[in-house]
mmCIF file of C-alpha atoms in Angstrom:
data_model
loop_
_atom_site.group_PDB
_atom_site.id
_atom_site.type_symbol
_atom_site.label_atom_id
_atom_site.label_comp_id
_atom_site.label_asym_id
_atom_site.label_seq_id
_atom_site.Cartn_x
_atom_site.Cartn_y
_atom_site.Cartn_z
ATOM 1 C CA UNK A 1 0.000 0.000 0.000
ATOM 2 C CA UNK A 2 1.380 2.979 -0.870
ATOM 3 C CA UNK A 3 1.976 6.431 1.015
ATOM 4 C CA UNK A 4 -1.729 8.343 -0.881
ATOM 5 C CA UNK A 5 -3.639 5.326 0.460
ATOM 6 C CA UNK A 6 -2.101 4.714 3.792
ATOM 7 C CA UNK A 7 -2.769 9.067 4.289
ATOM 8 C CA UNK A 8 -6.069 8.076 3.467
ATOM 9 C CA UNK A 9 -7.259 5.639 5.518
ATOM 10 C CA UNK A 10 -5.629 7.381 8.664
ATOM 11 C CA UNK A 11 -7.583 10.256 7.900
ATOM 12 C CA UNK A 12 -11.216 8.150 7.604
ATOM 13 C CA UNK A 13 -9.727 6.778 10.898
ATOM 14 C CA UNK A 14 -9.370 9.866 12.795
ATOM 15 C CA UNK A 15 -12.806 10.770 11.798
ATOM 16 C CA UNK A 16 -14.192 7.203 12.449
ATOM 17 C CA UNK A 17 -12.822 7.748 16.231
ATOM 18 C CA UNK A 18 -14.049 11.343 16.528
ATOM 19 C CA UNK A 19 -17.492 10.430 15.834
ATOM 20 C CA UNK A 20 -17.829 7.495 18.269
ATOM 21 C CA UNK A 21 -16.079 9.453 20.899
ATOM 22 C CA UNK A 22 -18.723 12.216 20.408
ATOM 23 C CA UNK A 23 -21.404 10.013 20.127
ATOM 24 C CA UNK A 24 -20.773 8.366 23.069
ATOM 25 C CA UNK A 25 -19.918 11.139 25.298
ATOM 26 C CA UNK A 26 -23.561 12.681 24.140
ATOM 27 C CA UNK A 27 -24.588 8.960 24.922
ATOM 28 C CA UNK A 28 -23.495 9.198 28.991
ATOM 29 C CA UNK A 29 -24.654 12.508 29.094
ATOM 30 C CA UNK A 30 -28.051 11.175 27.902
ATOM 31 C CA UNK A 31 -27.839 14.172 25.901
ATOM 32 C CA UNK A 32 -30.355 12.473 22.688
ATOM 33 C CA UNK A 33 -31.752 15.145 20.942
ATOM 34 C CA UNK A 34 -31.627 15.876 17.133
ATOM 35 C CA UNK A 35 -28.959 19.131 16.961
ATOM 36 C CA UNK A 36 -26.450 17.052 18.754
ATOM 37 C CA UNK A 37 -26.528 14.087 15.886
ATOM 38 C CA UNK A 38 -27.011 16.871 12.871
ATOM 39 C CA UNK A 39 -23.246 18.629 15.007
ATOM 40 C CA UNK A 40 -21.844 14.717 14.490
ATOM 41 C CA UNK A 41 -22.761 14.459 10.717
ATOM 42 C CA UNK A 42 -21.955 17.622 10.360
ATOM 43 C CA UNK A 43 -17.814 17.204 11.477
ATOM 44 C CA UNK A 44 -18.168 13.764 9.982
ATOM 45 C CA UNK A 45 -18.631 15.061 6.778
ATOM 46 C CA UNK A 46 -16.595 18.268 7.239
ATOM 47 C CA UNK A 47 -13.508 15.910 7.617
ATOM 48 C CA UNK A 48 -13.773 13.339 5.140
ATOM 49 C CA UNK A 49 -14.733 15.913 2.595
ATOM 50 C CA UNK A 50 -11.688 17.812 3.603
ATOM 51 C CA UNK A 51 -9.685 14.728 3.192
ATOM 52 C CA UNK A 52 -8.501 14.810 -0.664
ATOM 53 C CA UNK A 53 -7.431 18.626 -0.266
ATOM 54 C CA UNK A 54 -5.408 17.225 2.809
ATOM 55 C CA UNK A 55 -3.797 14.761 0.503
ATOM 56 C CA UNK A 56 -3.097 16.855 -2.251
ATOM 57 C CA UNK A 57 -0.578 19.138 0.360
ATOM 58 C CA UNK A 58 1.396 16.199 0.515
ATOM 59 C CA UNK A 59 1.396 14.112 -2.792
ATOM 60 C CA UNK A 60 -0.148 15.241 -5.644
ATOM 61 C CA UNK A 61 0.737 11.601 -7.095
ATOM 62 C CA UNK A 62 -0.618 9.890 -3.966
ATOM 63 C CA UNK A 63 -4.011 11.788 -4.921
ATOM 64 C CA UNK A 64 -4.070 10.886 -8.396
ATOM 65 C CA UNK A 65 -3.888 7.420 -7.467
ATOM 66 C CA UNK A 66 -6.109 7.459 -4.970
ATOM 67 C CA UNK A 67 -8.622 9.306 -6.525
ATOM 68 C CA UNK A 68 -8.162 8.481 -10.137
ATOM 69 C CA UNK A 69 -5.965 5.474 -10.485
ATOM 70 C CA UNK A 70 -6.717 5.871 -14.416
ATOM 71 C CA UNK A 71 -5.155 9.032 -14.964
ATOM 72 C CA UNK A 72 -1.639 7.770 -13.556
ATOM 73 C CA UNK A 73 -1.744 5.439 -16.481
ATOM 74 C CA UNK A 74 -2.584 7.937 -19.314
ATOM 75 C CA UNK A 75 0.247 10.125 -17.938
ATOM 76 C CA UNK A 76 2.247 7.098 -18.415
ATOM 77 C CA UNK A 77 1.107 6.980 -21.616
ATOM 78 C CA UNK A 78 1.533 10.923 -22.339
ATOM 79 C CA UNK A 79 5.160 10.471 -21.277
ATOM 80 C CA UNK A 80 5.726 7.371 -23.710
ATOM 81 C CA UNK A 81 4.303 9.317 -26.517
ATOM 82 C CA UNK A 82 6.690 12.093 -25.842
ATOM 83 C CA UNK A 83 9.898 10.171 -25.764
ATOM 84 C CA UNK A 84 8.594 8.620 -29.488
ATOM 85 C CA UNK A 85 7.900 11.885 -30.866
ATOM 86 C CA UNK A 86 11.653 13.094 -29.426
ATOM 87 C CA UNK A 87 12.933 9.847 -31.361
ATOM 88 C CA UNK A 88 11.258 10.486 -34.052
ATOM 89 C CA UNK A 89 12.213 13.960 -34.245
ATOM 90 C CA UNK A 90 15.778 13.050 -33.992
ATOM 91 C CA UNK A 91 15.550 10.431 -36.904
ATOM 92 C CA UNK A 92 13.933 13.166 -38.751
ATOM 93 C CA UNK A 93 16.949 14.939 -37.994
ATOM 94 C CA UNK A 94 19.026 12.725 -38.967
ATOM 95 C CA UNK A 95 17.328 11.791 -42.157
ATOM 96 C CA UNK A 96 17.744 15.844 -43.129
ATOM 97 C CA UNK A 97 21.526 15.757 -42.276
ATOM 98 C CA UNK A 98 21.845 12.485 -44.678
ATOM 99 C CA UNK A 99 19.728 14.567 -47.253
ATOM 100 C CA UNK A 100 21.861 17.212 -47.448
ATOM 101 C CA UNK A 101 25.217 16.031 -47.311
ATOM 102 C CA UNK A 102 23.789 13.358 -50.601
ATOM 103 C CA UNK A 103 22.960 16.812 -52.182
ATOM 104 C CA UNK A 104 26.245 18.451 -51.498
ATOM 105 C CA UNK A 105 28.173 15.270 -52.913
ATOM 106 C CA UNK A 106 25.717 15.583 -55.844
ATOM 107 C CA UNK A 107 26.446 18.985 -56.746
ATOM 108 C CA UNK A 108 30.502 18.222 -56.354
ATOM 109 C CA UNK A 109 29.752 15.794 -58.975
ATOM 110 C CA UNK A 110 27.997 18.123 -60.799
ATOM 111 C CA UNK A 111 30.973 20.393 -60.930
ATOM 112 C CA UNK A 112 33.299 18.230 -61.819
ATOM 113 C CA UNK A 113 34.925 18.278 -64.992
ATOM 114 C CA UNK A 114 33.825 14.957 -67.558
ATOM 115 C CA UNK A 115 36.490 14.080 -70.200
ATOM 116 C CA UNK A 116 35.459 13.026 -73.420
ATOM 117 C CA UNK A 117 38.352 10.558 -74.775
ATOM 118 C CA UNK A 118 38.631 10.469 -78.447
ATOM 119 C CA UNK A 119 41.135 9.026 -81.162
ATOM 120 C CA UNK A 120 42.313 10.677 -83.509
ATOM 121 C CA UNK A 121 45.239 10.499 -86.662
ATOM 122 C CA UNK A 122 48.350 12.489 -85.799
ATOM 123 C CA UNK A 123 48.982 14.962 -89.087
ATOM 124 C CA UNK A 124 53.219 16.383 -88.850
ATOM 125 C CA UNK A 125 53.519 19.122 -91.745
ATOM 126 C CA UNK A 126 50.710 17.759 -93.755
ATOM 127 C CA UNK A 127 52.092 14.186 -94.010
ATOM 128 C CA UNK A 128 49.579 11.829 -91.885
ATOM 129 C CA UNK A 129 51.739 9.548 -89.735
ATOM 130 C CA UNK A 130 50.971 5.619 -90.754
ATOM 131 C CA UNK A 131 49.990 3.631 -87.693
ATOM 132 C CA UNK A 132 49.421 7.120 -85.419
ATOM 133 C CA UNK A 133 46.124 7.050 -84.646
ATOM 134 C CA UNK A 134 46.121 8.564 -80.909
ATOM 135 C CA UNK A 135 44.058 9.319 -77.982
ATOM 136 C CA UNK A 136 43.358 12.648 -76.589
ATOM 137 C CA UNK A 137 40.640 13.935 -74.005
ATOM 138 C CA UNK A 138 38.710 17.202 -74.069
ATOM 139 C CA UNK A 139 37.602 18.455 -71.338
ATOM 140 C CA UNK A 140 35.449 21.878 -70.735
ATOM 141 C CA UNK A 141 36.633 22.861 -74.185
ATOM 142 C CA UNK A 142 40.072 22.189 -73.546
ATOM 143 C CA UNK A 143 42.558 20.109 -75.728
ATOM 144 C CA UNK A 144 44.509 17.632 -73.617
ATOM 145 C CA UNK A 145 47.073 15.400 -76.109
ATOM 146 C CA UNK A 146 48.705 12.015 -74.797
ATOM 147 C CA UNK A 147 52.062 11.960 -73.946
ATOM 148 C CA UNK A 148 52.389 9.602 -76.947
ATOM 149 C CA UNK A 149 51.587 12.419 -79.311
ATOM 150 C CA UNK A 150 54.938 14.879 -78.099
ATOM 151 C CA UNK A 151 56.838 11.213 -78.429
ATOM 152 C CA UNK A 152 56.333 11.343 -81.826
ATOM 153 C CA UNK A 153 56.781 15.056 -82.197
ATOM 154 C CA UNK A 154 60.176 15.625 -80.426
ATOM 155 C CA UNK A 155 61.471 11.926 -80.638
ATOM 156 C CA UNK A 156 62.206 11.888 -76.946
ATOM 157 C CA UNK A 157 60.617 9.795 -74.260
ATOM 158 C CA UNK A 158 58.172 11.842 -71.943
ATOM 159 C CA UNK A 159 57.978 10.139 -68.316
ATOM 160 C CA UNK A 160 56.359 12.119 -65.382
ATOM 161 C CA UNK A 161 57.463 11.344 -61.764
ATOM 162 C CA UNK A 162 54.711 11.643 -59.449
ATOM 163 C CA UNK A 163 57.208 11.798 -56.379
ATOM 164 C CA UNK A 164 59.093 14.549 -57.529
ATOM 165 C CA UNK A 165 55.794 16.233 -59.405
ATOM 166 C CA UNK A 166 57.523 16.820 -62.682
ATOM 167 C CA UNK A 167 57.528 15.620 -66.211
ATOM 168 C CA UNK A 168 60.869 14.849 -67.683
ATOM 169 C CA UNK A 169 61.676 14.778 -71.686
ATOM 170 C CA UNK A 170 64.462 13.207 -73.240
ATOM 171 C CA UNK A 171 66.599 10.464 -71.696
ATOM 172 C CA UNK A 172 64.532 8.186 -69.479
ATOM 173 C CA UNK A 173 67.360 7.710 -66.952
ATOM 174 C CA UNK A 174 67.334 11.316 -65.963
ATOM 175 C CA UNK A 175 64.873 12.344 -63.763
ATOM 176 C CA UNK A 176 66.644 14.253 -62.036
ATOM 177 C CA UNK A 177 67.331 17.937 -62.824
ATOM 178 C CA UNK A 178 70.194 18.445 -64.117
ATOM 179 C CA UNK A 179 70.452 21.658 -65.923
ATOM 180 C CA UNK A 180 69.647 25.056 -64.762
ATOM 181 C CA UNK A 181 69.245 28.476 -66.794
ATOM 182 C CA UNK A 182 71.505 31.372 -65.747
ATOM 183 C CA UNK A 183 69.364 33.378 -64.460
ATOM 184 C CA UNK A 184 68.306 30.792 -62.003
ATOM 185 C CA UNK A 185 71.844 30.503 -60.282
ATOM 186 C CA UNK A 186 72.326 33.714 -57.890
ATOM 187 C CA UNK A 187 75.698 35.245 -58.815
ATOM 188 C CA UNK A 188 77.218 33.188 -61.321
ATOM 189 C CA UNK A 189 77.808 36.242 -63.412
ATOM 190 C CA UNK A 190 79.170 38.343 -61.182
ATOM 191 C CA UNK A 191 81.318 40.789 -63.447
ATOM 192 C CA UNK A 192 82.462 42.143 -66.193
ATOM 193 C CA UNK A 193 83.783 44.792 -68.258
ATOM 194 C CA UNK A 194 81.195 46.403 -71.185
ATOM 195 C CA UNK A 195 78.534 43.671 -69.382
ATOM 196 C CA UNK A 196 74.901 44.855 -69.563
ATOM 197 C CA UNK A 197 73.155 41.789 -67.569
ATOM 198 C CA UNK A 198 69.671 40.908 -68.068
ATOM 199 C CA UNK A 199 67.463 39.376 -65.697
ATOM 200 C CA UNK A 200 64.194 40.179 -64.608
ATOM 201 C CA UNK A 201 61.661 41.916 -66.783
ATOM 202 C CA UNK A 202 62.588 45.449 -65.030
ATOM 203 C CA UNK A 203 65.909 45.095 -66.775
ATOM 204 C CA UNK A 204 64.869 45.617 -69.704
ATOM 205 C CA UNK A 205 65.241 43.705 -73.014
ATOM 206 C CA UNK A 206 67.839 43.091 -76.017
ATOM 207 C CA UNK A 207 66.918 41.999 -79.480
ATOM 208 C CA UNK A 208 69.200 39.042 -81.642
ATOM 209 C CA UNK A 209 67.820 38.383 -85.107
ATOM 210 C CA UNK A 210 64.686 40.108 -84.848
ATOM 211 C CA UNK A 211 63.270 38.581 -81.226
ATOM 212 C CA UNK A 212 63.453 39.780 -77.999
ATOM 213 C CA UNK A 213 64.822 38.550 -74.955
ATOM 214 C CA UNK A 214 64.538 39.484 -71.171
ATOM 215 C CA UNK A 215 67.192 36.995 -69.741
ATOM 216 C CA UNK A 216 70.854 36.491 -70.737
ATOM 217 C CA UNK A 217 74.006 39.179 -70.788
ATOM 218 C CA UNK A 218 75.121 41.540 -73.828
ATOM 219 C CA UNK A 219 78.552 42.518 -74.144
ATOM 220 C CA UNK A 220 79.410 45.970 -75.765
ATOM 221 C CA UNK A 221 81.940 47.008 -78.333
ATOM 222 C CA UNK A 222 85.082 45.690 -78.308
ATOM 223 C CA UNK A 223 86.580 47.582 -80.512
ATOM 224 C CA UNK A 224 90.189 49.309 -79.512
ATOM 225 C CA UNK A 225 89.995 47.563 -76.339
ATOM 226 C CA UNK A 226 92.966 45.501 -75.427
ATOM 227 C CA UNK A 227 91.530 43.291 -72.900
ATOM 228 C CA UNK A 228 88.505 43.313 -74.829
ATOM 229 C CA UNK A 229 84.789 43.294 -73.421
ATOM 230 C CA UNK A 230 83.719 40.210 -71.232
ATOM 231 C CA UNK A 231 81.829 38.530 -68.965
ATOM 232 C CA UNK A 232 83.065 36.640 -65.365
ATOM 233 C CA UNK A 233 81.704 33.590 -64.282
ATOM 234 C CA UNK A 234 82.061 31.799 -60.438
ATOM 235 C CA UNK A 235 81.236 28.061 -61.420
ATOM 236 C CA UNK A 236 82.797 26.951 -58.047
ATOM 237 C CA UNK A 237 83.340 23.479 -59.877
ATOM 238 C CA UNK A 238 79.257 22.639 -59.409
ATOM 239 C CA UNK A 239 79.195 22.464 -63.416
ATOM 240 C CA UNK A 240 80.008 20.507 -66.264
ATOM 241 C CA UNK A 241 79.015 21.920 -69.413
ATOM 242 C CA UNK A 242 77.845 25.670 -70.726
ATOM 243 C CA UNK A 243 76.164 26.224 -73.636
ATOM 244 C CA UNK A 244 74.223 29.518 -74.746
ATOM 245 C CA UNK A 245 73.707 31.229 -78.351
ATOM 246 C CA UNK A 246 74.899 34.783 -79.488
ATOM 247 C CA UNK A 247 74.225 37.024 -82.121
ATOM 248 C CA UNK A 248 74.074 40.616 -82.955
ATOM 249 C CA UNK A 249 72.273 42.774 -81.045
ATOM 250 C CA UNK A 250 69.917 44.276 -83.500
ATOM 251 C CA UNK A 251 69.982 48.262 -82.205
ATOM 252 C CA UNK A 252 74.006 47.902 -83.049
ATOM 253 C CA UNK A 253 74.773 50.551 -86.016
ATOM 254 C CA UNK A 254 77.843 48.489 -87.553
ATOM 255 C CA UNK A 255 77.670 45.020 -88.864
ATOM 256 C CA UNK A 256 81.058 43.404 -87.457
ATOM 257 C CA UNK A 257 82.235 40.546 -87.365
ATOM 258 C CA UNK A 258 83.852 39.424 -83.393
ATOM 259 C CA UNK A 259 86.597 37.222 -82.105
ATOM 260 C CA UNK A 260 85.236 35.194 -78.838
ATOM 261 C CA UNK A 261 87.621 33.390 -76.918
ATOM 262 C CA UNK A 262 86.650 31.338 -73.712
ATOM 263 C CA UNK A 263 88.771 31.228 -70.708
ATOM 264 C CA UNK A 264 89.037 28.160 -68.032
ATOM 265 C CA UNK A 265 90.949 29.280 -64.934
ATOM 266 C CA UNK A 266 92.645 31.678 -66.261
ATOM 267 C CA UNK A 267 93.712 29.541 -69.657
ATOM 268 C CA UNK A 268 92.293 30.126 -73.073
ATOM 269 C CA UNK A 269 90.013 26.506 -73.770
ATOM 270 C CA UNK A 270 88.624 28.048 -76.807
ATOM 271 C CA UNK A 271 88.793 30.593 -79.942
ATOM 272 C CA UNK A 272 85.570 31.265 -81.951
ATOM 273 C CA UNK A 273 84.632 33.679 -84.651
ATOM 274 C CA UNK A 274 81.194 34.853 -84.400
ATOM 275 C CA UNK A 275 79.404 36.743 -87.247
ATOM 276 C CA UNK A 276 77.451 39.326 -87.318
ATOM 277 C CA UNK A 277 75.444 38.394 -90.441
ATOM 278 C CA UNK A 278 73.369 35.542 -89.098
ATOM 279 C CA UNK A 279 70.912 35.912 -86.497
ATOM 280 C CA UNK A 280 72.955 33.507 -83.584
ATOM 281 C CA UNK A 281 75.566 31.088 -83.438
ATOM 282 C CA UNK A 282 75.142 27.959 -80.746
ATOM 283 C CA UNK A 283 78.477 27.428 -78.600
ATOM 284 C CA UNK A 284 78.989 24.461 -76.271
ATOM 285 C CA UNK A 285 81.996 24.163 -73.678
ATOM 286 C CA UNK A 286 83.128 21.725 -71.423
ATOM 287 C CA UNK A 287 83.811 23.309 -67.940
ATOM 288 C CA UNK A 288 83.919 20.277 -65.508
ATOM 289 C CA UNK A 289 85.792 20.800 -62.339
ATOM 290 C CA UNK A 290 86.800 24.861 -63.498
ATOM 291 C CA UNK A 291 86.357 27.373 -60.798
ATOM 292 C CA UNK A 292 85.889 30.277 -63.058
ATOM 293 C CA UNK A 293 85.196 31.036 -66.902
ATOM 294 C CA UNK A 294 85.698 34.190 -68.801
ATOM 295 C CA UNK A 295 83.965 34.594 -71.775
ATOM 296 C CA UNK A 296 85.249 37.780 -74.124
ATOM 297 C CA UNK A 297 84.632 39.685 -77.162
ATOM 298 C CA UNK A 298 87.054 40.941 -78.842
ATOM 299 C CA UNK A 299 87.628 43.606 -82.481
ATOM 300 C CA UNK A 300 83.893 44.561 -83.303
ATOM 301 C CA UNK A 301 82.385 47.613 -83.368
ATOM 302 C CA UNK A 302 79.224 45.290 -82.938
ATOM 303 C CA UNK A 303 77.543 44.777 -79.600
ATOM 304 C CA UNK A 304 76.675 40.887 -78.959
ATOM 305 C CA UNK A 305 73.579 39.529 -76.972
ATOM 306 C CA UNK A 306 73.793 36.292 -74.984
ATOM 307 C CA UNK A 307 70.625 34.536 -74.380
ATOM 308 C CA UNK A 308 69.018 30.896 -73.274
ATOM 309 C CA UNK A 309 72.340 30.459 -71.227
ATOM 310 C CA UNK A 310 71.960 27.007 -69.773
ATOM 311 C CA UNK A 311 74.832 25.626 -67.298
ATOM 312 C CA UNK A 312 74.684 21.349 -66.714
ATOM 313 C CA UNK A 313 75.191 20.065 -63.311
#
């Protein structure tokens, strides 16, 4: 029995007692008449009606099941039916976050870019290759050729390294690089006499048969000068070949004719004539192990651009 019913009962109990005790006092005092039994009813009824609102001061649950057993199971019921609808509400939840994060793949997909892979006959100078029908992929417009197409066209192997993240042409046991422009190595050229250097686009630019050119070195006239004009090199031993091309710069106002010779170390590796009547000559030295180079003009009136300078590890 719980605490509501055992509250109860006392209560009807403590009446119960009142009443006889009343009764029978009235009783010995032979006291019979019809106000003194309406004044028992009366408390009687006054108490056990007041009975519930004592209960409800001290459990309002005690009541409920006292008084209305049934309602303690529909609350039960109430609070089951909440704890569904909060379950459902977080599947529904759920189900959204699902929902949009299909949608948010979808449109990644959407954005992607689709390659259409074609084949296609590979055409060099009008002659039509036998046997070169190749694949290439376009994708948002754009051409993109395979790597079996520049075989063909520069007769060199094409390999890409994904470790190193570059593409390598030529001989298939370098990947490594090898060769590095001039302007790429910091104070190679570090003097000279008549040296104009060029080497970033605020520099300026020189002209050799007709094109122009923002990196490389042009030596002036050397003309009347005995030590001529020239260019010096630190090489530190770190190289083993240099190779560039010269020709006439094109603002020069005489067409002559210079002698180049090429110093290792302070001895003379190399004597070259270079005219002034073709648009550039190609030179290639061997420097392996040298500490220094020298490269000077010498008896033209001509100034002489250097360009696509290109030292070998």
């Amino acid at each position: 029995m719980n605490f509501g019913k055992i509250l109860y009962c006392a209560v009807l109990i403590i009446a119960l007692v009142v009443a006889v005790f009343i009764y029978a006092k009235n009783k010995n005092d032979n006291v019979h008449d019809k106000h003194t039994n309406g004044m028992i009813t009366l408390i009687v009824t006054i108490i056990i009606g007041l009975a519930p609102v004592v209960m409800t001061l001290f459990s309002s649950e005690a009541t409920i099941q006292v008084f209305a057993p049934e309602v303690e199971g529909k609350i039960r019921e109430n609070d089951d039916l909440k704890k569904e609808v909060n379950n459902l509400e977080e599947t529904i939840a759920n189900l959204e976050q699902e929902k949009k994060e299909l949608k948010d793949k979808n449109d990644k997909l959407n954005e992607k870019n689709f390659a259409e892979i074609i084949q296609s006959k590979l055409v060099v100078d009008g002659l039509e290759l036998d046997g070169s029908k190749k694949s290439m992929a376009i994708v948002d417009g754009e051409n993109y050729f395979h790597e079996d197409i520049f075989n063909e066209l520069v007769e060199k192997n094409i390999q890409y390294d994904d470790e190193k993240d570059k593409i390598f042409v030529g001989n298939k046991e370098i990947n490594e690089v090898t060769k590095v422009t001039l302007e790429k190595v910091s104070n190679v050229l570090y003097d000279g006499n008549g040296l104009n250097e060029y080497n970033t686009d605020s520099t300026g630019t020189f002209f050799v048969g007709g094109n122009e050119y923002s990196k490389g070195f042009v030596l002036e006239i050397s003309d009347y000068k005995k030590d001529g004009t020239y260019g010096l090199f630190n090489l530190d031993g770190k190289f083993s070949k240099i190779e560039f091309c010269v020709g006439k710069e094109d603002s020069s106002y005489r067409i002559d004719d210079a002698k180049m010779k090429v110093f290792l170390d302070g001895e003379i590796i190399a004597e070259e004539t270079i005219s002034a009547q073709i648009p550039y000559m190609h030179f290639e030295f061997d420097v392996k192990d040298a500490k220094s180079l020298k490269i000077a003009l010498f008896d033209s009136e001509s100034e002489f651009g250097f360009y696509d300078v290109m030292l070998t590890k």
